[in-house]
Coordinates of C-alpha atoms in Angstrom, one line a residue:
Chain J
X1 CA 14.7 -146.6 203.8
X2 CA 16.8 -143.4 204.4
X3 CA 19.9 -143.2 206.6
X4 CA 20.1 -141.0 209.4
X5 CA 23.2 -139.2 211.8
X6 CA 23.0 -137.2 214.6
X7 CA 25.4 -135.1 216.7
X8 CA 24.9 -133.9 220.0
X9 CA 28.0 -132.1 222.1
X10 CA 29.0 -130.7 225.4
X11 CA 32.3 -129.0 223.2
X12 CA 31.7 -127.9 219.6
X13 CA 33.0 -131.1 218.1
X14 CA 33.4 -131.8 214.2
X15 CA 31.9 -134.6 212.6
X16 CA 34.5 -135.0 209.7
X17 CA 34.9 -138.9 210.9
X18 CA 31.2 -140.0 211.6
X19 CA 30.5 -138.4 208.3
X20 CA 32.9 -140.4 206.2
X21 CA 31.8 -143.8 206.5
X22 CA 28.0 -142.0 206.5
X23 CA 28.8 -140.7 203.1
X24 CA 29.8 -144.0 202.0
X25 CA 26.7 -145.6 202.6
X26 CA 25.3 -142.7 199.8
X27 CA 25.7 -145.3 196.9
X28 CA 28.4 -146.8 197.9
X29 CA 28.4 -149.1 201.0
X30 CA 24.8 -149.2 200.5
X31 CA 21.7 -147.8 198.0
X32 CA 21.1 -144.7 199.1
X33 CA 21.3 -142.5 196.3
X34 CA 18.4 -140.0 196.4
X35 CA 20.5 -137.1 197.7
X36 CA 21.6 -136.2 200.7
X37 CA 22.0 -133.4 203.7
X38 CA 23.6 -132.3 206.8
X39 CA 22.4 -129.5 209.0
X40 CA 25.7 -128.1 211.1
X41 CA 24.1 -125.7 214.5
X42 CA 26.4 -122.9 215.4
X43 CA 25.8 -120.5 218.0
X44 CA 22.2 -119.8 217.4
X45 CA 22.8 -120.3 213.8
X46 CA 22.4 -123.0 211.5
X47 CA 24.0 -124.0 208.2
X48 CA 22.5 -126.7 206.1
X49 CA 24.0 -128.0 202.8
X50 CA 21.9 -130.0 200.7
X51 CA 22.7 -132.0 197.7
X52 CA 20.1 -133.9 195.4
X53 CA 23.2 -135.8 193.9
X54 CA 24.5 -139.3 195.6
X55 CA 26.3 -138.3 198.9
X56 CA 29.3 -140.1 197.5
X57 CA 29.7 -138.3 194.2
X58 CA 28.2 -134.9 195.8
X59 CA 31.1 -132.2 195.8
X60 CA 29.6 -130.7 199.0
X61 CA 29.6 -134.2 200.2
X62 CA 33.6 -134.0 200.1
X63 CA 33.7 -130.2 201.0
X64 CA 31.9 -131.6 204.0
X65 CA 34.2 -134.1 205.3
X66 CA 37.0 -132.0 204.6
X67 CA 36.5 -128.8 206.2
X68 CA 35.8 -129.2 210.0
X69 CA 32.7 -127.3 210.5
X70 CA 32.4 -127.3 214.6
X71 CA 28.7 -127.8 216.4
X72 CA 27.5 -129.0 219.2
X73 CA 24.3 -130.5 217.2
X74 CA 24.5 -131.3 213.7
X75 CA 21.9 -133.5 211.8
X76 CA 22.6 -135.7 208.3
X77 CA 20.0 -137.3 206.3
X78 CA 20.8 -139.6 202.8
X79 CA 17.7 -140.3 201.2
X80 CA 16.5 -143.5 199.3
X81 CA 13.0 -142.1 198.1
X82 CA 9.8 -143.3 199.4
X83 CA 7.4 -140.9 199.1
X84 CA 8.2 -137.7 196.5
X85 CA 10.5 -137.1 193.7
X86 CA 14.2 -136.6 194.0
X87 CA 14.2 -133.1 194.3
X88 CA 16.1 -130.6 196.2
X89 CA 12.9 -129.4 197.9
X90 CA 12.2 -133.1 198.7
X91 CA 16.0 -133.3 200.5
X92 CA 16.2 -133.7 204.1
X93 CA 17.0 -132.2 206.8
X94 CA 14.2 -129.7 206.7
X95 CA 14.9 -126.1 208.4
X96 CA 11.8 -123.8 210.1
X97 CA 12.0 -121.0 212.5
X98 CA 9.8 -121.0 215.7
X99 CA 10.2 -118.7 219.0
X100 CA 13.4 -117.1 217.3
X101 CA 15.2 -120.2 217.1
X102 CA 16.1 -122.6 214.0
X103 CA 14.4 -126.2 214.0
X104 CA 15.9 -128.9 212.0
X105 CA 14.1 -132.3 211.1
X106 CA 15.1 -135.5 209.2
X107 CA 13.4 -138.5 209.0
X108 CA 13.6 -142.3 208.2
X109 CA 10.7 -144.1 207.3
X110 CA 7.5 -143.7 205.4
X111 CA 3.9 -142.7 206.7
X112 CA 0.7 -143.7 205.1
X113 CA -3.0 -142.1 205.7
X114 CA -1.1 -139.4 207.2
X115 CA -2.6 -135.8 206.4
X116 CA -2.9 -134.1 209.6
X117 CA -5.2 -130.3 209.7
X118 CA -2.2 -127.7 209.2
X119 CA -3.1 -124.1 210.4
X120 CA -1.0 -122.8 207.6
X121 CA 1.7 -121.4 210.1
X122 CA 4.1 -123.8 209.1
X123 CA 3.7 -125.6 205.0
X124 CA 6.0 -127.9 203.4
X125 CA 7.4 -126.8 200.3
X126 CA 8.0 -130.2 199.1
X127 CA 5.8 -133.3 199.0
X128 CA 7.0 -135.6 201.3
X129 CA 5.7 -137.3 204.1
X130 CA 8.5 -135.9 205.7
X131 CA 8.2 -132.6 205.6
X132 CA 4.3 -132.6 206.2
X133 CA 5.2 -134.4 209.8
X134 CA 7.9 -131.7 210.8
X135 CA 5.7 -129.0 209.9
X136 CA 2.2 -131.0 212.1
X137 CA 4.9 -131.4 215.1
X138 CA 6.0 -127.2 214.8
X139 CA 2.2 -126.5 214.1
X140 CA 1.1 -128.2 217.1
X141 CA 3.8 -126.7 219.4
X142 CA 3.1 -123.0 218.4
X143 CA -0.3 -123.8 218.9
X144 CA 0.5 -125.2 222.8
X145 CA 2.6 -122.6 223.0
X146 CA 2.6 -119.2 221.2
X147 CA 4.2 -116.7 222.9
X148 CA 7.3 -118.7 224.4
X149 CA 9.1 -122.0 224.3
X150 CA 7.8 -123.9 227.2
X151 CA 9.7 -125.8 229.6
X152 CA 12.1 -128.6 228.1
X153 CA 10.4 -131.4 230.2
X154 CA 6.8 -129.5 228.9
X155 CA 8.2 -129.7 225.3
X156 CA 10.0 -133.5 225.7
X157 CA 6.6 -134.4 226.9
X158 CA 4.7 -132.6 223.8
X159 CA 7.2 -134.4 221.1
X160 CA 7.0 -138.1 222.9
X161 CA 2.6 -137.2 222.2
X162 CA 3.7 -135.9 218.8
X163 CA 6.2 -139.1 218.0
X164 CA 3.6 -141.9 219.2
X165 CA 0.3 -140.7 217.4
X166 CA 2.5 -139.7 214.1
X167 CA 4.1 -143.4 214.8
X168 CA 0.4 -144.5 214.0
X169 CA 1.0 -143.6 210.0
X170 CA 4.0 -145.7 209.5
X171 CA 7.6 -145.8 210.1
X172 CA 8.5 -142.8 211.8
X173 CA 12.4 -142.8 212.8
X174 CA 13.6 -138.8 213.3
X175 CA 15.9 -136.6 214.6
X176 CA 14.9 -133.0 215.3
X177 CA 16.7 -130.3 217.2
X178 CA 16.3 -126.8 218.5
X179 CA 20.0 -126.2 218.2
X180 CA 19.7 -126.5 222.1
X181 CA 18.7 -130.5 222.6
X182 CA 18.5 -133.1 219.6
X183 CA 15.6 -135.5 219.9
X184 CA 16.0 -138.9 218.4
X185 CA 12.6 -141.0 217.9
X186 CA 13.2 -145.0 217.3
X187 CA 10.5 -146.4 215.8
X188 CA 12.6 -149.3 213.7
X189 CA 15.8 -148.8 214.4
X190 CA 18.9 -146.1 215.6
X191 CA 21.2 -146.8 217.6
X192 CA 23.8 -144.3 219.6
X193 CA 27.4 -144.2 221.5
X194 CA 28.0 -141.7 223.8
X195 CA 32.1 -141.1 223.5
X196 CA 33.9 -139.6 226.7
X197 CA 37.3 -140.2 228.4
X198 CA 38.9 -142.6 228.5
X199 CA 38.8 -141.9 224.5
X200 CA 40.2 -144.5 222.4
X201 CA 39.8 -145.7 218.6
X202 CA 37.3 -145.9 216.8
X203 CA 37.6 -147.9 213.4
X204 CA 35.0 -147.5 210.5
X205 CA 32.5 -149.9 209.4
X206 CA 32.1 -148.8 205.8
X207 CA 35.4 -147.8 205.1
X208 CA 38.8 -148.5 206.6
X209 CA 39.5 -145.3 208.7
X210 CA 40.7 -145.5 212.2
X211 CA 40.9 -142.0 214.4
X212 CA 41.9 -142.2 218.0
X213 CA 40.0 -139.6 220.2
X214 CA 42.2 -140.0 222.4
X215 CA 44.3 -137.0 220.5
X216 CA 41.6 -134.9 219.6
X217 CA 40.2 -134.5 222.9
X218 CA 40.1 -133.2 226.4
X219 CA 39.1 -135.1 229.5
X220 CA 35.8 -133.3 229.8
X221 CA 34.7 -133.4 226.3
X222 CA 31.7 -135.7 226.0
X223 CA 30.1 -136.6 222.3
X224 CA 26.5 -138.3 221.5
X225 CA 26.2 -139.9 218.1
X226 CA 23.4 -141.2 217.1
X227 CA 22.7 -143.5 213.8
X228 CA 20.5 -145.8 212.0
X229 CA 23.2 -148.4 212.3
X230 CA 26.2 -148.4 214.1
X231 CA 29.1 -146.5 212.4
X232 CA 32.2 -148.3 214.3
X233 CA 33.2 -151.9 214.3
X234 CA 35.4 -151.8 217.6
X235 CA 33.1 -149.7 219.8
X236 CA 29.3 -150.7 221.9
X237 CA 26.7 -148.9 220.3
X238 CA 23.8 -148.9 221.8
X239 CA 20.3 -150.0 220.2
X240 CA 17.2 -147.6 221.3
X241 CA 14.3 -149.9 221.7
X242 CA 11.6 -149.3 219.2
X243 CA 9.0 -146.6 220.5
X244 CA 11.4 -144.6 222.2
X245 CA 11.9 -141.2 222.3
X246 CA 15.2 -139.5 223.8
X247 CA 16.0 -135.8 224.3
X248 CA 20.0 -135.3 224.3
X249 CA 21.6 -132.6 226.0
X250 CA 25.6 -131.9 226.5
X251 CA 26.6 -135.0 224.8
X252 CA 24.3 -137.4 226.8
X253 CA 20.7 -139.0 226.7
X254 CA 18.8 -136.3 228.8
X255 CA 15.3 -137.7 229.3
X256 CA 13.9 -141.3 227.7
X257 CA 9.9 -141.6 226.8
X258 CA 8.0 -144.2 225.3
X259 CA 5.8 -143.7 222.8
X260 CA 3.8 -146.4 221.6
X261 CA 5.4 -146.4 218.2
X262 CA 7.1 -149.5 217.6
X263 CA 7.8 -151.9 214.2
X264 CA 5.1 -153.6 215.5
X265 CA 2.7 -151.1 215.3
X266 CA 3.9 -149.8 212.1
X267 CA 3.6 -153.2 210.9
X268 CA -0.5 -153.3 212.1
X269 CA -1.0 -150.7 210.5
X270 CA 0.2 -152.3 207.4
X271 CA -2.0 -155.3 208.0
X272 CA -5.2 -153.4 208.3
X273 CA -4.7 -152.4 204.8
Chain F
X1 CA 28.2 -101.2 203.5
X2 CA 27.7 -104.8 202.3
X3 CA 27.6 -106.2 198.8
X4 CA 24.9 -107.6 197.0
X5 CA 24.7 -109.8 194.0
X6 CA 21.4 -111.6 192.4
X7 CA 20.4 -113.2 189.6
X8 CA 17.2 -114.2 187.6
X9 CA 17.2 -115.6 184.7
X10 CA 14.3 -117.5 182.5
X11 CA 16.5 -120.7 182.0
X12 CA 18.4 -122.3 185.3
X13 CA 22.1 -120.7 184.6
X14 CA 25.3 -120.9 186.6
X15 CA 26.8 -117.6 188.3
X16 CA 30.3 -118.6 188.4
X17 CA 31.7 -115.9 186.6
X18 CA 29.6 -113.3 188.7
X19 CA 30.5 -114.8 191.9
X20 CA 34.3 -115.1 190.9
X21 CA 34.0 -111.0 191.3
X22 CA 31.6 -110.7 194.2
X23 CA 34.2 -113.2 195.8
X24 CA 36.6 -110.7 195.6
X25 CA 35.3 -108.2 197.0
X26 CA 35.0 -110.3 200.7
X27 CA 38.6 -109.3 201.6
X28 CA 40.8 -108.9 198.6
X29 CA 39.6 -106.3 196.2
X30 CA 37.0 -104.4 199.1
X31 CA 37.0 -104.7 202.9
X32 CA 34.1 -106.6 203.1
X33 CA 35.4 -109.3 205.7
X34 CA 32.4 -110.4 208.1
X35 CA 30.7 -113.4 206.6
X36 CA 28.9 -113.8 203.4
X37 CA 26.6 -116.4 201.6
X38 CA 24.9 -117.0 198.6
X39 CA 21.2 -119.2 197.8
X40 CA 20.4 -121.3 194.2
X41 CA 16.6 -121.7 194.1
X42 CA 16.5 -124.7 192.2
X43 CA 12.7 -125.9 191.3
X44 CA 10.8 -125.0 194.9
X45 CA 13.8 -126.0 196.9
X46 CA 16.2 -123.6 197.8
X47 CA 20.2 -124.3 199.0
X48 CA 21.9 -121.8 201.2
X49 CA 25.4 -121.6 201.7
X50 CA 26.3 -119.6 204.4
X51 CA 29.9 -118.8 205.9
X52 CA 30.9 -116.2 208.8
X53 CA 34.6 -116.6 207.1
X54 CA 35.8 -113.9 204.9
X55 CA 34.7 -115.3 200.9
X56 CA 38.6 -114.8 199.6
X57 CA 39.4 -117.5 202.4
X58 CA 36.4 -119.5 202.8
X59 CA 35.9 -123.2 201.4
X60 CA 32.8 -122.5 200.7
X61 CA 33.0 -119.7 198.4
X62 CA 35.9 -122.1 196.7
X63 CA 33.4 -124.5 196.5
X64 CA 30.4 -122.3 195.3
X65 CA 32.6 -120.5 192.5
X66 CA 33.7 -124.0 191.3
X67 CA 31.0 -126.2 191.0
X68 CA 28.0 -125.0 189.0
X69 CA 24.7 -124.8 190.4
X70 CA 22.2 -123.8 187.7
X71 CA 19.2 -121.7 189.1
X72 CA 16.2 -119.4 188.2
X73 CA 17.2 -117.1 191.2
X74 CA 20.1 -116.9 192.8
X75 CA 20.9 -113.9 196.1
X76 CA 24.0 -114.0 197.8
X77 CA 25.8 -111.2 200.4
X78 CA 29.2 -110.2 201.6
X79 CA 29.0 -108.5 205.0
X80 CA 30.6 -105.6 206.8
X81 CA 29.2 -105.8 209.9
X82 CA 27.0 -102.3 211.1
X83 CA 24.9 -104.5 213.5
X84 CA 25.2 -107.4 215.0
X85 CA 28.6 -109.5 215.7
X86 CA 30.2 -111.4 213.2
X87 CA 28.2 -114.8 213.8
X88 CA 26.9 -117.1 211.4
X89 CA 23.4 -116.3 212.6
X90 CA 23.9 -112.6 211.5
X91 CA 25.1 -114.1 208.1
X92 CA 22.7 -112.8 205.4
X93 CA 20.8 -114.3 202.9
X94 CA 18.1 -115.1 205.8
X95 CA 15.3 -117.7 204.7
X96 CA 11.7 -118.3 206.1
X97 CA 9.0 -120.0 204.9
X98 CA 5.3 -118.5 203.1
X99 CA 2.5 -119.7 201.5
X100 CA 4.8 -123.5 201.1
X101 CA 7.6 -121.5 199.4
X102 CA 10.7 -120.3 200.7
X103 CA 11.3 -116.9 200.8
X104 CA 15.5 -115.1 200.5
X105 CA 16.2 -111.8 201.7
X106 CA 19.7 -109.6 202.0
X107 CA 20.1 -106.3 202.7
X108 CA 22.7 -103.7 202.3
X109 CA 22.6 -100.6 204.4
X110 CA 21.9 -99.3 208.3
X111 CA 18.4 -99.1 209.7
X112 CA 18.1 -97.1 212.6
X113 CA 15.2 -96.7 215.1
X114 CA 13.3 -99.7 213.5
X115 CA 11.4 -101.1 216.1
X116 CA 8.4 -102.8 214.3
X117 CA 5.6 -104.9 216.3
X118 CA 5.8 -108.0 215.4
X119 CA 3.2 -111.0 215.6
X120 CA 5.6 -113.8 216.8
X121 CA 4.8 -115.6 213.0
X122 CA 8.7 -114.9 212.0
X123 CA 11.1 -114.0 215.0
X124 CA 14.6 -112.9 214.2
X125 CA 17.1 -115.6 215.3
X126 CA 19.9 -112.9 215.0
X127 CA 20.7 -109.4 216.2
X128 CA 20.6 -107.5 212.9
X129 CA 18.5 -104.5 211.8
X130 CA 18.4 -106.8 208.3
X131 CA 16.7 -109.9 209.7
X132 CA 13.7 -108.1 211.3
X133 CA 13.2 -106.4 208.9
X134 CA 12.9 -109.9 206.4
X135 CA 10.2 -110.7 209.4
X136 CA 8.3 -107.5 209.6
X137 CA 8.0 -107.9 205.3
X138 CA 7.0 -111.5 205.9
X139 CA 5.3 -110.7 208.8
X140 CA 2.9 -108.4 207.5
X141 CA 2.3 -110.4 203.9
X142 CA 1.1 -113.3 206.1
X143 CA -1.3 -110.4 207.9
X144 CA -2.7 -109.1 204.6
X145 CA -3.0 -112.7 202.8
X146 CA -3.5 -115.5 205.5
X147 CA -4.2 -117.9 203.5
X148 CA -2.9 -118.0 200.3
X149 CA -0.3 -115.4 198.2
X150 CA -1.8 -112.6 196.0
X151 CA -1.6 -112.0 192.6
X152 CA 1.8 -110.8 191.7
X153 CA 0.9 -107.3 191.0
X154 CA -0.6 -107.2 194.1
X155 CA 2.3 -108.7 196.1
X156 CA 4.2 -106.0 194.4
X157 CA 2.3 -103.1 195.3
X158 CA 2.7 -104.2 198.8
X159 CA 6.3 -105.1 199.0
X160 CA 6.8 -101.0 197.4
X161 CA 4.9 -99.7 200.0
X162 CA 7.0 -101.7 202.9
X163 CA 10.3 -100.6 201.0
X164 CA 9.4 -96.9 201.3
X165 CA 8.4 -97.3 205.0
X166 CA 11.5 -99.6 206.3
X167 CA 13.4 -96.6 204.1
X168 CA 12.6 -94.1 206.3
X169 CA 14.6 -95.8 208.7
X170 CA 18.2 -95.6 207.2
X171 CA 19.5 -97.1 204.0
X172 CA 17.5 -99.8 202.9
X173 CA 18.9 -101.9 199.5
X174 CA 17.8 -105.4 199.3
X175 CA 17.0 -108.5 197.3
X176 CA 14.1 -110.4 197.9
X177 CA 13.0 -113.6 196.2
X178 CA 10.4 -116.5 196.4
X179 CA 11.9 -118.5 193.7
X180 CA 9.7 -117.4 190.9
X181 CA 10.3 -113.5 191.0
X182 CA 13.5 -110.8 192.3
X183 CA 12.5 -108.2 194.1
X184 CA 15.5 -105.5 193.5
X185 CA 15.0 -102.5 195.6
X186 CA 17.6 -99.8 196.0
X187 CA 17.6 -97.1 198.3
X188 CA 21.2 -95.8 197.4
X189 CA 23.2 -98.0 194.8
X190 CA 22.3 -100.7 192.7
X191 CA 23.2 -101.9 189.6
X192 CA 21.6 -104.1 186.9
X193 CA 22.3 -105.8 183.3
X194 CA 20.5 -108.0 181.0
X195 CA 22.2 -109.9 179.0
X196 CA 20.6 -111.3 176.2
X197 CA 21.2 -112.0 172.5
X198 CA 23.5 -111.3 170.6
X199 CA 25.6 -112.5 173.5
X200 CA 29.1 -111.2 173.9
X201 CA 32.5 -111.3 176.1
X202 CA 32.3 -109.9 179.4
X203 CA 35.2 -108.8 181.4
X204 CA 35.7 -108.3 185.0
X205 CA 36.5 -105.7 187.4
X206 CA 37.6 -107.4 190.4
X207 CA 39.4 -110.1 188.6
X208 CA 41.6 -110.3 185.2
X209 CA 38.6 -112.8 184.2
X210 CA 37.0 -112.9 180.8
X211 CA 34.1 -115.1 179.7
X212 CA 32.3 -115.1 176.2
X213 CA 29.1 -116.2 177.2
X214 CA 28.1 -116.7 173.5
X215 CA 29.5 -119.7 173.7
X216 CA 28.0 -120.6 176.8
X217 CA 24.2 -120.0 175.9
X218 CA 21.6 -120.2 173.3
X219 CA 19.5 -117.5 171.4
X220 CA 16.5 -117.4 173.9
X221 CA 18.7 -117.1 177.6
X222 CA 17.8 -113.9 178.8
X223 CA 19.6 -113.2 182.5
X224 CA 19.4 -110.2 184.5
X225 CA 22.6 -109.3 187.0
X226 CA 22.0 -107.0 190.0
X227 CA 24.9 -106.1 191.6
X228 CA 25.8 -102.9 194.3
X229 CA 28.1 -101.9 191.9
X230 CA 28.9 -102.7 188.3
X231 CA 30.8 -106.3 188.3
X232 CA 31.8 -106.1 184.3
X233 CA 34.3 -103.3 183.2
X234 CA 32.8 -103.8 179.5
X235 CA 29.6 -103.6 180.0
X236 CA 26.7 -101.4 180.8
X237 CA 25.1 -101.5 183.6
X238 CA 21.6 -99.7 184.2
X239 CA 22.5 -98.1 187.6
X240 CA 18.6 -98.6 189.4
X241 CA 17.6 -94.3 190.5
X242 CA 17.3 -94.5 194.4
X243 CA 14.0 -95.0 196.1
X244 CA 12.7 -97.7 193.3
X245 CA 12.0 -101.2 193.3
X246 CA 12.0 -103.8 190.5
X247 CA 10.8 -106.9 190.3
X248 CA 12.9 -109.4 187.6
X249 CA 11.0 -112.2 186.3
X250 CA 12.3 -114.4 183.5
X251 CA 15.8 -112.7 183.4
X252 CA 14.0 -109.1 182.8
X253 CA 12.6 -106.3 184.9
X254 CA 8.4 -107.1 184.9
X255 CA 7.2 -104.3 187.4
X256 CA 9.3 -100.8 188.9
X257 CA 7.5 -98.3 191.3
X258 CA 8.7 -95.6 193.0
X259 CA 8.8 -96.1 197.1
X260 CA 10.0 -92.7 198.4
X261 CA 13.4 -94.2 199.5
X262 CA 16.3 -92.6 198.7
X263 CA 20.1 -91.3 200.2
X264 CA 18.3 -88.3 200.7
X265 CA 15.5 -90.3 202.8
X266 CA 17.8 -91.7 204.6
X267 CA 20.3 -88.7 204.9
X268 CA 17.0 -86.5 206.7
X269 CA 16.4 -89.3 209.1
X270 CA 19.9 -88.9 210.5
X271 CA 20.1 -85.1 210.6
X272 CA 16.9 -85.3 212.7
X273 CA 19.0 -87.3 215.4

């Protein structure tokens, strides 16, 4: 299973400390050593570096958690191969355009019997299950919708559809974002920490690096993180129940869904095989 | 003006020493100071550095000119900003998706007056003249071949007629690629080189740098350079006559036609204003 880190932010924040002890886990804290990616939104713009190497040995790994890139939604991904070579076009996060805005998709999990009708709008380059489900959730919402973005409650309510009948295939943990909102869908497991005054420290799990907020931040700043598994040993993450889909906006959970997808029902689906 | 810089090759080569003098010219030896990047096709992924920082200062560009990324096709930018603010979604090269490949565009030169209708298929994120025009090429491929890409003759024919009729617009340089093939077309200056055995030193302008790349390669590397201008003071450089396009395929041109662009073109269009 892959490893996944989201960033959602009412100030552009950098993510130079979450990333460290996520890179770690690329080979070193843990097995994850299929390559890796983070996707950093800025403005409308998007910058995504992608590495095929092991996030720990990755040069742009270290240029990452060295230079402060600052977003308010930034997505990471480091891969332990299921499904597709490691490749770079098989290296998440995944980047398409829709309505004049940049999507950006990364996923933990694996989906089986999954082949849904594409119209050919959107194709994955690569041949992961992966990709083929970000480009059947950006297929289906030009379709709904394909002059304008709709409402965000009218598009929350498309993705929750979206998450739950994909949930059906398999595994499906993801984070997606417009640049705007990042949506994170539990299936298995993610948790998240919402960080806002009073700051204090935060010490790493999977190395030993200790920031205090407290003096990188202003009273109003608020900061979502959202992971596979908690990246602090000293602070309350909380676990998002299997089948649950939020949407977060300005550093906070924004609307919550459920969506049927659950370990359970990824496991059924197992068992009728 | 901006700068351009490609490279196709028919074995995956580094462009270290080429981008060690393009790098230059983003603030220290040209005014080129608004953002540049640079994207390695590697197999059918594609990475894509991008950074809105001037390349003499930006980590980035340390990072790119240091670590060697070996790559069929390779198109990277430095900006001077004629449209559009300096933000990193105005940061050439732009990427979309086509027929499940990606697709890498920059541009060098001013379109005026370009207003093209649009289908909604690929929908500038930014506010530059270079952008649209990337969708209104994709745009109208996706028109003529829904479903699947032409043959590449034909692709070419219809990528020369596109480069003519964008021309007419301003000045329209650009580099083009889907990973397999360069498209090259100059509408006022741009510069090529093979290099190819018997492989020699190479020398260049921007920077007291010398490489002898017959140490560096064997008897069957064939890689062709465009550049806006000439980035080797001892070498020659084919400059490309205005109003052509090439398409490079395995480090050599494969197809040229003529499109009607040239600094004259372009030169009318604004005397008619």
């Amino acid at each position: 299973m892959c490893q996944l880190l989201g960033m959602n932010c009412n100030v552009p924040t950098d993510i130079c400390f979450s990333f460290t002890g996520f890179q770690a886990r690329g080979g070193l804290t843990d097995h994850h050593r299929d390559g890796w990616g983070i996707a950093f939104f800025e403005g409308r713009g998007v910058r995504v570096f992608l590495d095929p190497k092991p996030s720990v040995d990755s040069p742009v790994a270290e240029l990452v958690r060295q230079y402060p890139i600052h977003s308010l939604n930034v997505i990471a991904h480091i891969r332990k191969a299921t499904q597709g070579e490691v490749r770079l076009e098989n290296t998440h996060p995944f980047q398409r355009e829709l309505w004049g805005r940049y999507w950006i998709f990364a996923h933990n999990g694996n989906l089986k019997d999954f082949a849904p009708a594409l119209s050919g709008r959107f194709r994955p380059v690569g041949c992961t299950d992966s990709e083929l489900a970000f480009c059947h959730i950006l297929d289906t919402l030009a379709q709904r919708f394909p002059d304008a973005p709709p409402t965000p409650a009218a598009l929350f309510e498309v993705l929750a559809g979206l998450a739950g009948a994909i949930a059906a295939h398999g595994e499906f943990n993801f984070l997606l974002s417009n640049g705007e909102r990042l949506f994170a869908h539990c299936a298995t497991r993610l948790t998240y920490i919402v960080r806002q005054a009073p700051f204090a420290d935060a010490h790493l799990n999977d190395q030993d690096v200790t920031v205090d907020f407290s003096e990188l931040t202003t009273p109003a700043d608020r900061v979502a993180v959202i992971a596979t598994t908690p990246l602090t040993d000293n602070e309350r993450w909380e676990a998002i129940p299997p089948g649950t889909l939020i949407s977060f906006s300005q550093g906070a959970p924004e609307e919550t869904a459920a969506t049927g997808a659950s370990a359970g029902a990824a496991e059924k689906v197992t068992e009728r095989r």
